[in-house]
Amino acid sequence: MHSSTFTRRGVVRAASALALAGLTAASLAACSGSSAGATGGASSIPKASAAVATSAEAFGGMDGLVAAANAEGKLNVITLPPSWANYGKIIAGFEKKYPKIKITSQNPNGSSADEVAAIKSQGTGANAPDVVDIGTAVLDANTDLFTPYKVANWADIPDDYKDADGLWYYDYTGLMSIGYDSSKVKAPTSIDDLLGAGYKGKVAIKGDPTQANEAASAVYLAAAQSGGSADDVQPGIDFFGKLKKAGNLISVLPTQATVNSGQTPVVIQWSFNNVAWGAAGGSTGNPNWKTVVLPGTAIGSYYNQSINKNAPNPAAARLWEEYIYSPEVQNLYLAAGAYPATLKAMTDAKTVDDATLKSVGEPPAELVQLTADQATKAAGVLKAGWSKAIG
């Protein structure tokens, strides 16, 4: 990534290429992919062997992997709200495809830091998370907690979207956006609009930026919109300091419920979450909730999949990853307005849901995000300056 601009692994230029107006309820409902899964006739392998398996071949192929996962009968996931990137449908789809495996979804509104904390506190316990969906900076600081695995369609994931040894791999990204209740505030056209009196006591982000990737990315958006760069996120911290001083930044953690109740009339978060909280969310959504991606430099950040090296259900964890990277689920990410990691491969193979892609809009030509080094550096700047700025 070039030091003077936001480029790969975190930031998007020309965000106007995303037609957010096209993210409709129809796109969210597309491609549910509910094919029945094989139970597999192969015998399962010992847990110790499953825990170090780096591909399905270690199980004798997919049938063996399914058999081993069925024998475990459980899968622990963490911090996956049902409205986040279509995870409600994704989890339900897995349980339908593999009915012998019961998913326990822990702490759905938690952060990337909460995922790591759960892995550390649970150790080798039966309730430890098997898999994570985690932000880059937190992942990079804790790679010793995870173990390599390569899904069957490993080649469909671009080389710069994955660790060469299979320790982690991108799954999807959105764009940093501003969601707002159109019955309560005017549509913002710039980040500085949020400093105005009309937004007093109304602006929220998704938690503590020193702990949660989505909240940190809101700061990176402010930096990008305020003359900063991937190597200089201080302008973003300064912006939020101004927002707090103006009385516009509130400490309420935004959820669908706080949006519906009016507690959080403005939320800076991923586009797929803002869209899901509006009319596209159906009966639970707020019909007045609108989404805008600001012109100019916008922020994107792929989340990562990885497997806990002490996963209590190691075979089910690996089956989950195979499921996540299937076109069936990658299309479900897309239906939520989250661009999946294998989008290009699916487009080339004609396995992408064309109607959904047309509705969502093609991704920007240069979809980029902070490098691992830049994300780590930015996290350090946030840790050093965030509390002081908003205190």
Coordinates of C-alpha atoms in Angstrom, one line a residue:
M1 CA 0.0 0.0 0.0
H2 CA 1.3 3.4 -0.9
S3 CA 2.1 5.6 2.1
S4 CA 0.4 8.7 0.8
T5 CA -3.0 7.2 0.1
F6 CA -5.5 4.6 1.3
T7 CA -5.0 1.7 -1.0
R8 CA -5.0 -2.2 -0.5
R9 CA -6.6 -3.9 2.5
G10 CA -8.7 -1.0 3.9
V11 CA -9.8 1.9 1.8
V12 CA -11.9 2.4 -1.3
R13 CA -11.6 5.2 -3.8
A14 CA -14.5 6.3 -6.0
A15 CA -17.1 4.8 -3.8
S16 CA -19.8 6.3 -6.0
A17 CA -19.4 3.1 -8.1
L18 CA -21.5 1.3 -5.5
A19 CA -25.2 1.7 -6.3
L20 CA -26.5 1.5 -2.7
A21 CA -29.9 2.6 -3.8
G22 CA -30.1 -0.8 -5.5
L23 CA -29.7 -2.8 -2.3
T24 CA -33.3 -3.8 -1.8
A25 CA -35.3 -6.3 0.1
A26 CA -35.3 -8.4 -3.1
S27 CA -31.5 -8.6 -3.1
L28 CA -31.5 -9.6 0.5
A29 CA -33.9 -12.4 -0.2
A30 CA -32.0 -13.7 -3.2
C31 CA -30.3 -17.1 -3.5
S32 CA -31.0 -18.8 -0.2
G33 CA -29.1 -22.0 -1.4
S34 CA -30.7 -24.7 0.7
S35 CA -29.5 -27.9 -0.9
A36 CA -29.4 -31.0 1.3
G37 CA -26.0 -32.1 2.4
A38 CA -24.6 -35.6 2.4
T39 CA -24.2 -37.3 5.7
G40 CA -21.1 -39.1 4.4
G41 CA -20.5 -42.8 4.8
A42 CA -16.8 -42.6 5.7
S43 CA -15.7 -43.2 9.3
S44 CA -14.5 -40.1 11.2
I45 CA -10.9 -39.6 12.1
P46 CA -9.6 -38.9 15.7
K47 CA -10.1 -35.4 17.1
A48 CA -6.3 -35.0 17.4
S49 CA -6.0 -35.6 13.7
A50 CA -8.9 -33.4 12.8
A51 CA -7.3 -30.6 14.8
V52 CA -4.3 -30.5 12.5
A53 CA -6.0 -31.2 9.2
T54 CA -5.1 -28.6 6.6
S55 CA -7.5 -29.8 3.9
A56 CA -10.5 -32.1 3.4
E57 CA -8.1 -34.7 2.0
A58 CA -6.9 -35.4 5.5
F59 CA -10.4 -36.8 6.1
G60 CA -10.3 -38.8 2.8
G61 CA -12.4 -36.1 1.1
M62 CA -15.6 -34.2 1.7
D63 CA -17.6 -37.3 2.7
G64 CA -15.1 -38.1 5.4
L65 CA -15.1 -34.5 6.6
V66 CA -18.9 -34.5 6.8
A67 CA -18.8 -37.8 8.7
A68 CA -16.3 -36.4 11.2
A69 CA -18.2 -33.2 11.7
N70 CA -21.5 -35.2 12.1
A71 CA -19.8 -37.3 14.8
E72 CA -18.9 -34.1 16.7
G73 CA -22.5 -32.8 16.3
K74 CA -21.7 -29.2 17.3
L75 CA -20.2 -26.0 16.1
N76 CA -19.5 -22.8 18.1
V77 CA -19.5 -19.5 16.3
I78 CA -19.2 -16.1 17.8
T79 CA -20.1 -12.4 17.1
L80 CA -22.4 -13.1 14.2
P81 CA -25.6 -11.1 14.4
P82 CA -28.4 -12.5 12.2
S83 CA -28.6 -9.2 10.2
W84 CA -24.9 -9.0 9.7
A85 CA -23.9 -10.0 6.1
N86 CA -26.8 -12.4 6.0
Y87 CA -25.5 -14.6 8.8
G88 CA -29.0 -15.4 10.0
K89 CA -29.7 -17.2 6.7
I90 CA -26.1 -18.6 6.5
I91 CA -26.3 -20.3 9.9
A92 CA -29.8 -21.6 9.2
G93 CA -28.6 -22.9 5.8
F94 CA -25.7 -24.8 7.4
E95 CA -28.0 -26.5 10.0
K96 CA -30.4 -27.4 7.2
K97 CA -27.6 -28.8 5.0
Y98 CA -26.0 -30.6 7.9
P99 CA -28.9 -31.4 10.3
K100 CA -26.7 -33.5 12.6
I101 CA -24.7 -30.5 13.6
K102 CA -26.1 -27.9 16.0
I103 CA -24.7 -24.4 15.9
T104 CA -24.3 -22.4 19.1
S105 CA -24.0 -18.7 18.3
Q106 CA -22.2 -16.8 21.1
N107 CA -22.2 -13.1 21.9
P108 CA -23.7 -12.0 18.5
N109 CA -23.2 -8.3 19.2
G110 CA -19.5 -8.7 20.3
S111 CA -16.4 -7.3 18.7
S112 CA -13.3 -8.8 17.2
A113 CA -11.5 -8.3 20.5
D114 CA -14.3 -10.3 22.2
E115 CA -13.6 -13.2 19.9
V116 CA -10.0 -13.3 20.9
A117 CA -10.9 -12.9 24.6
A118 CA -13.3 -15.9 24.3
I119 CA -10.7 -18.1 22.7
K120 CA -8.1 -17.2 25.4
S121 CA -10.5 -17.5 28.4
Q122 CA -12.1 -20.8 27.2
G123 CA -8.8 -22.5 26.2
T124 CA -9.6 -26.1 25.3
G125 CA -13.0 -26.0 26.8
A126 CA -16.1 -27.3 25.0
N127 CA -17.6 -23.9 24.7
A128 CA -14.6 -22.2 23.0
P129 CA -15.3 -20.7 19.6
D130 CA -14.4 -23.1 16.8
V131 CA -14.2 -20.4 14.1
V132 CA -13.9 -16.6 13.9
D133 CA -15.0 -13.9 11.6
I134 CA -12.5 -11.3 12.6
G135 CA -11.0 -7.9 11.7
T136 CA -7.5 -7.7 10.3
A137 CA -5.7 -5.7 13.0
V138 CA -7.0 -8.0 15.8
L139 CA -6.2 -11.1 13.8
D140 CA -2.7 -10.0 13.0
A141 CA -2.0 -9.4 16.7
N142 CA -3.2 -12.9 17.6
T143 CA -2.2 -15.3 14.8
D144 CA -0.8 -17.8 17.4
L145 CA -4.4 -18.6 18.3
F146 CA -5.3 -20.0 14.9
T147 CA -4.4 -23.0 12.7
P148 CA -4.1 -23.4 8.9
Y149 CA -6.7 -24.9 6.7
K150 CA -7.3 -24.6 2.9
V151 CA -10.8 -25.0 1.5
A152 CA -11.5 -27.1 -1.6
N153 CA -11.8 -24.0 -3.8
W154 CA -8.7 -22.4 -2.3
A155 CA -7.7 -21.2 -5.8
D156 CA -10.9 -19.1 -6.1
I157 CA -9.6 -16.8 -3.3
P158 CA -7.2 -14.2 -4.7
D159 CA -3.6 -14.6 -3.5
D160 CA -3.6 -11.3 -1.7
Y161 CA -6.9 -12.2 0.0
K162 CA -5.4 -15.1 2.0
D163 CA -2.4 -16.3 3.9
A164 CA -0.3 -18.5 1.7
D165 CA -0.3 -21.3 4.3
G166 CA -4.0 -21.1 5.0
L167 CA -3.9 -19.4 8.4
W168 CA -6.6 -16.8 7.4
Y169 CA -8.6 -15.8 4.4
Y170 CA -10.9 -12.9 3.5
D171 CA -14.6 -13.7 3.4
Y172 CA -16.4 -10.4 2.5
T173 CA -16.3 -6.6 2.7
G174 CA -18.7 -3.7 2.7
L175 CA -18.1 0.0 2.5
M176 CA -18.1 2.4 5.5
S177 CA -21.4 4.3 5.2
I178 CA -23.7 6.6 7.1
G179 CA -27.1 5.3 8.0
Y180 CA -29.6 7.9 9.1
D181 CA -33.3 8.2 10.0
S182 CA -34.7 10.4 7.2
S183 CA -37.6 11.4 9.4
K184 CA -35.3 12.9 12.0
V185 CA -32.2 14.3 10.2
K186 CA -31.2 15.6 6.8
A187 CA -29.1 13.4 4.5
P188 CA -25.4 14.1 5.2
T189 CA -23.4 14.9 2.1
S190 CA -20.0 15.2 3.8
I191 CA -18.4 14.0 7.0
D192 CA -18.3 17.5 8.3
D193 CA -22.1 17.7 8.0
L194 CA -22.2 15.5 11.1
L195 CA -20.6 18.4 13.2
G196 CA -23.7 20.5 12.6
A197 CA -26.4 21.3 15.2
G198 CA -29.0 19.1 13.4
Y199 CA -27.0 16.1 14.5
K200 CA -26.6 17.0 18.2
G201 CA -26.9 13.9 20.3
K202 CA -27.6 11.7 17.3
V203 CA -24.3 10.1 16.0
A204 CA -23.2 6.6 17.0
I205 CA -20.5 4.1 16.0
K206 CA -20.3 0.4 16.6
G207 CA -18.4 0.3 19.9
D208 CA -14.9 1.2 20.9
P209 CA -12.5 1.7 18.0
T210 CA -9.6 0.3 20.0
Q211 CA -11.5 -3.0 20.3
A212 CA -13.9 -3.3 17.3
N213 CA -12.8 -3.3 13.6
E214 CA -16.1 -1.7 12.5
A215 CA -15.8 1.2 14.9
A216 CA -12.1 1.6 14.0
S217 CA -13.1 1.8 10.3
A218 CA -15.5 4.7 11.1
V219 CA -12.4 6.6 12.4
Y220 CA -10.5 5.6 9.2
L221 CA -13.4 7.0 7.1
A222 CA -13.2 10.3 9.0
A223 CA -9.5 10.3 8.4
A224 CA -9.9 9.7 4.7
Q225 CA -12.5 12.4 4.4
S226 CA -10.4 14.8 6.5
G227 CA -7.1 14.8 4.7
G228 CA -5.6 11.8 6.4
S229 CA -4.2 8.6 4.9
A230 CA -3.7 5.0 5.7
D231 CA -0.5 6.0 7.4
D232 CA -2.0 9.0 9.2
V233 CA -5.4 8.2 10.9
Q234 CA -4.9 11.0 13.5
P235 CA -7.2 13.3 11.5
G236 CA -10.0 10.8 12.0
I237 CA -9.4 10.8 15.8
D238 CA -9.4 14.6 15.7
F239 CA -12.7 14.6 13.9
F240 CA -14.4 12.4 16.5
G241 CA -12.9 14.7 19.2
K242 CA -14.7 17.6 17.5
L243 CA -17.9 15.5 17.2
K244 CA -17.8 14.7 20.9
K245 CA -17.1 18.3 21.8
A246 CA -20.1 19.4 19.7
G247 CA -22.3 17.1 21.7
N248 CA -23.1 15.0 18.6
L249 CA -21.3 11.8 19.4
I250 CA -23.3 9.5 21.7
S251 CA -22.0 6.4 23.6
V252 CA -25.1 4.1 22.9
L253 CA -24.1 0.9 21.0
P254 CA -26.3 1.0 18.0
T255 CA -28.5 -2.0 17.1
Q256 CA -31.7 -2.5 15.1
A257 CA -33.7 -1.8 18.2
T258 CA -31.9 1.5 19.0
V259 CA -32.5 2.6 15.4
N260 CA -36.2 1.7 15.5
S261 CA -36.6 3.4 18.9
G262 CA -34.9 6.6 17.7
Q263 CA -32.0 6.4 20.2
T264 CA -29.4 6.3 17.4
P265 CA -30.7 8.3 14.5
V266 CA -27.3 8.3 12.7
V267 CA -24.9 5.4 12.6
I268 CA -21.5 5.1 10.9
Q269 CA -21.1 1.4 10.0
W270 CA -20.7 -1.1 7.2
S271 CA -23.0 -0.6 4.2
F272 CA -24.5 -4.1 4.5
N273 CA -25.5 -3.4 8.1
N274 CA -27.1 -0.1 7.4
V275 CA -29.0 -1.5 4.4
A276 CA -30.2 -4.4 6.5
W277 CA -31.5 -2.0 9.2
G278 CA -33.7 -0.2 6.7
A279 CA -36.6 -1.2 4.5
A280 CA -34.5 -4.2 3.2
G281 CA -34.8 -5.7 6.7
G282 CA -38.5 -6.3 6.2
S283 CA -40.8 -6.3 9.2
T284 CA -37.9 -5.6 11.6
G285 CA -36.4 -2.8 9.6
N286 CA -37.0 0.9 9.8
P287 CA -38.6 2.2 6.6
N288 CA -37.1 5.6 7.2
W289 CA -33.6 4.3 7.5
K290 CA -31.4 5.4 4.6
T291 CA -27.8 4.6 3.6
V292 CA -25.2 6.9 2.0
V293 CA -21.6 6.2 1.0
L294 CA -19.9 9.6 0.9
P295 CA -18.3 10.8 -2.3
G296 CA -14.5 10.7 -2.5
T297 CA -12.4 8.3 -0.5
A298 CA -14.4 5.6 1.3
I299 CA -13.3 2.7 3.5
G300 CA -13.6 -1.0 2.9
S301 CA -12.2 -3.8 5.1
Y302 CA -12.4 -7.5 4.4
Y303 CA -13.2 -9.6 7.5
N304 CA -11.2 -12.8 7.9
Q305 CA -12.1 -16.4 8.5
S306 CA -9.8 -18.5 10.7
I307 CA -10.0 -21.6 12.8
N308 CA -9.2 -21.8 16.5
K309 CA -6.2 -24.1 17.0
N310 CA -8.0 -25.4 20.1
A311 CA -11.4 -25.7 18.4
P312 CA -13.5 -28.2 20.5
N313 CA -15.1 -29.3 17.2
P314 CA -12.3 -29.2 14.7
A315 CA -14.0 -31.2 11.9
A316 CA -17.1 -29.1 12.1
A317 CA -15.0 -25.9 12.1
R318 CA -13.4 -27.1 8.8
L319 CA -16.7 -28.1 7.3
W320 CA -18.0 -24.6 8.2
E321 CA -15.2 -23.0 6.2
E322 CA -15.9 -25.3 3.2
Y323 CA -19.5 -24.1 3.5
I324 CA -18.6 -20.4 3.8
Y325 CA -16.6 -20.4 0.6
S326 CA -19.1 -22.3 -1.5
P327 CA -20.9 -20.2 -4.1
E328 CA -24.1 -20.9 -2.2
V329 CA -22.9 -18.8 0.8
Q330 CA -20.7 -16.4 -1.1
N331 CA -23.9 -15.4 -3.0
L332 CA -25.7 -14.9 0.4
Y333 CA -23.0 -12.4 1.4
L334 CA -23.6 -10.6 -1.9
A335 CA -27.3 -10.6 -1.3
A336 CA -26.7 -8.6 1.9
G337 CA -24.6 -6.1 0.0
A338 CA -21.3 -7.5 1.2
Y339 CA -18.8 -8.3 -1.6
P340 CA -17.5 -11.9 -1.2
A341 CA -13.9 -12.8 -1.5
T342 CA -14.5 -15.2 -4.5
L343 CA -16.7 -12.8 -6.5
K344 CA -14.3 -12.7 -9.5
A345 CA -14.0 -16.4 -9.6
M346 CA -17.8 -16.8 -9.4
T347 CA -18.3 -14.3 -12.1
D348 CA -15.9 -16.1 -14.4
A349 CA -17.5 -19.5 -13.6
K350 CA -21.0 -18.0 -13.9
T351 CA -21.9 -19.2 -10.4
V352 CA -22.6 -15.7 -9.2
D353 CA -26.2 -14.7 -8.8
D354 CA -26.4 -12.1 -11.7
A355 CA -29.7 -10.6 -10.6
T356 CA -28.3 -10.0 -7.1
L357 CA -25.0 -8.5 -8.4
K358 CA -27.0 -6.2 -10.7
S359 CA -29.1 -5.1 -7.8
V360 CA -26.1 -4.5 -5.5
G361 CA -23.9 -3.0 -8.1
E362 CA -20.4 -3.9 -9.2
P363 CA -17.7 -3.3 -6.6
P364 CA -15.5 -0.3 -7.1
A365 CA -12.7 -1.0 -9.6
E366 CA -10.0 -0.5 -6.9
L367 CA -11.5 -2.0 -3.7
V368 CA -8.7 -1.7 -1.2
Q369 CA -8.0 -1.7 2.6
L370 CA -5.3 -1.1 5.1
T371 CA -2.4 -3.5 4.9
A372 CA -1.7 -5.6 8.0
D373 CA 1.2 -3.3 9.0
Q374 CA -0.9 -0.2 8.5
A375 CA -3.8 -1.7 10.4
T376 CA -1.5 -2.5 13.3
K377 CA 0.0 0.9 13.3
A378 CA -3.4 2.6 13.1
A379 CA -4.6 0.4 16.0
G380 CA -1.6 1.7 18.1
V381 CA -2.5 5.3 17.2
L382 CA -6.1 4.7 18.3
K383 CA -5.1 3.1 21.5
A384 CA -2.8 6.0 22.3
G385 CA -5.2 8.8 21.4
W386 CA -8.8 7.8 21.4
S387 CA -9.7 8.1 25.0
K388 CA -8.0 11.5 25.2
A389 CA -9.8 12.8 22.2
I390 CA -13.3 11.9 23.3
G391 CA -12.8 12.1 27.1

